[in-house]
Amino acid sequence: MESDDNTPLTFRLPGLGVRKASAEGPPVTATPKKKQKMFDSYPDHSTEEPTEKIRGELDSVKKEINLLSQKKSEAIKCLQDAQTLITILRRDKENALKRANQAGHAKVKLQDEVTNLKADLDKLKTDLIVKGVEVVTAVESFKNSKEFADIKQEWDDLLRNELNEAHKEMCNLRKEKQDAINKVRKLEDEVVKLNKERREVEDKMVELRKEKQNAVNRTIQLKLEVAKLHKEKQNVNDKSSQVEQQMVKFKADIKKLLQL
């Protein structure tokens, strides 16, 4: 296992030399001379059985330490992945908010355009109706006037051509009236078309509202996921603390073994 500064932990045992707590290569063993010198002062324990027992226990401890080191590395990698995911979620949230703002501006602009078109259409329709009424009133007034009756009576034969011209003028007026009616009908068709466009705009606004709601829901989901990630991060920290506590306990156990 490695310490926080990536330095391998080492253990020094009397008569056994320096041993590294890692899986790289065989452990360094003491020379027979030092080993013999140590056991000279303890004649009752001159056999190699206690040493082999200690070595076996140390090998077991080393294996557990290596396992804990692997678990710690996995925990650190999980924490880094969680931090990367949090960064991505924050970026997605900012993009969703930008799209929602753009949709709101587009909605206001479309509403203004529709309002202006409706106002222009109402004004044009009113002007055409007034003009048509004036034409019809003028024609009816002229037909019912005494002047018209006198002219017709006096010039019935002599001024037939002029009456024909007057008739042509009446036809022209009727044509203008019909043109005005056709224009009104065309405008009504345009009104129908504008109403259709307005409904399409309203449908588009409904879609934009749905997109906005989806963005809000996505933001809420991202917040929940971020909270979940914070909780997982806390669990990783707790697990790392437990590993460190176990490391301290293992070191204490090794010291006890060295004191045997």
mmCIF file with all atom_site columns, N, CA and C in Angstrom, residues 71-81:
data_model
loop_
_atom_site.group_PDB
_atom_site.id
_atom_site.type_symbol
_atom_site.label_atom_id
_atom_site.label_alt_id
_atom_site.label_comp_id
_atom_site.label_asym_id
_atom_site.label_entity_id
_atom_site.label_seq_id
_atom_site.pdbx_PDB_ins_code
_atom_site.Cartn_x
_atom_site.Cartn_y
_atom_site.Cartn_z
_atom_site.occupancy
_atom_site.B_iso_or_equiv
_atom_site.pdbx_formal_charge
_atom_site.auth_seq_id
_atom_site.auth_comp_id
_atom_site.auth_asym_id
_atom_site.auth_atom_id
_atom_site.pdbx_PDB_model_num
ATOM 1  N N  . LYS A 1 71 ? -8.789  -0.487 -3.272  1.00 0.00 ? 71 LYS A N  1
ATOM 2  C CA . LYS A 1 71 ? -10.123 0.075  -2.982  1.00 0.00 ? 71 LYS A CA 1
ATOM 3  C C  . LYS A 1 71 ? -10.062 1.595  -2.889  1.00 0.00 ? 71 LYS A C  1
ATOM 4  N N  . LYS A 1 72 ? -8.977  2.101  -2.284  1.00 0.00 ? 72 LYS A N  1
ATOM 5  C CA . LYS A 1 72 ? -8.831  3.558  -2.171  1.00 0.00 ? 72 LYS A CA 1
ATOM 6  C C  . LYS A 1 72 ? -8.694  4.185  -3.557  1.00 0.00 ? 72 LYS A C  1
ATOM 7  N N  . SER A 1 73 ? -7.902  3.546  -4.453  1.00 0.00 ? 73 SER A N  1
ATOM 8  C CA . SER A 1 73 ? -7.740  4.063  -5.819  1.00 0.00 ? 73 SER A CA 1
ATOM 9  C C  . SER A 1 73 ? -9.078  4.074  -6.549  1.00 0.00 ? 73 SER A C  1
ATOM 10 N N  . GLU A 1 74 ? -9.853  2.993  -6.356  1.00 0.00 ? 74 GLU A N  1
ATOM 11 C CA . GLU A 1 74 ? -11.183 2.950  -6.988  1.00 0.00 ? 74 GLU A CA 1
ATOM 12 C C  . GLU A 1 74 ? -12.087 4.049  -6.445  1.00 0.00 ? 74 GLU A C  1
ATOM 13 N N  . ALA A 1 75 ? -12.016 4.308  -5.155  1.00 0.00 ? 75 ALA A N  1
ATOM 14 C CA . ALA A 1 75 ? -12.844 5.367  -4.555  1.00 0.00 ? 75 ALA A CA 1
ATOM 15 C C  . ALA A 1 75 ? -12.449 6.728  -5.105  1.00 0.00 ? 75 ALA A C  1
ATOM 16 N N  . ILE A 1 76 ? -11.137 6.973  -5.253  1.00 0.00 ? 76 ILE A N  1
ATOM 17 C CA . ILE A 1 76 ? -10.679 8.260  -5.801  1.00 0.00 ? 76 ILE A CA 1
ATOM 18 C C  . ILE A 1 76 ? -11.153 8.416  -7.249  1.00 0.00 ? 76 ILE A C  1
ATOM 19 N N  . LYS A 1 77 ? -11.080 7.327  -8.034  1.00 0.00 ? 77 LYS A N  1
ATOM 20 C CA . LYS A 1 77 ? -11.547 7.405  -9.429  1.00 0.00 ? 77 LYS A CA 1
ATOM 21 C C  . LYS A 1 77 ? -13.051 7.692  -9.482  1.00 0.00 ? 77 LYS A C  1
ATOM 22 N N  . CYS A 1 78 ? -13.835 7.056  -8.616  1.00 0.00 ? 78 CYS A N  1
ATOM 23 C CA . CYS A 1 78 ? -15.280 7.313  -8.569  1.00 0.00 ? 78 CYS A CA 1
ATOM 24 C C  . CYS A 1 78 ? -15.550 8.787  -8.238  1.00 0.00 ? 78 CYS A C  1
ATOM 25 N N  . LEU A 1 79 ? -14.778 9.337  -7.326  1.00 0.00 ? 79 LEU A N  1
ATOM 26 C CA . LEU A 1 79 ? -14.952 10.741 -6.948  1.00 0.00 ? 79 LEU A CA 1
ATOM 27 C C  . LEU A 1 79 ? -14.635 11.656 -8.125  1.00 0.00 ? 79 LEU A C  1
ATOM 28 N N  . GLN A 1 80 ? -13.553 11.357 -8.868  1.00 0.00 ? 80 GLN A N  1
ATOM 29 C CA . GLN A 1 80 ? -13.212 12.172 -10.036 1.00 0.00 ? 80 GLN A CA 1
ATOM 30 C C  . GLN A 1 80 ? -14.291 12.081 -11.110 1.00 0.00 ? 80 GLN A C  1
ATOM 31 N N  . ASP A 1 81 ? -14.836 10.872 -11.337 1.00 0.00 ? 81 ASP A N  1
ATOM 32 C CA . ASP A 1 81 ? -15.928 10.713 -12.313 1.00 0.00 ? 81 ASP A CA 1
ATOM 33 C C  . ASP A 1 81 ? -17.157 11.512 -11.885 1.00 0.00 ? 81 ASP A C  1
#
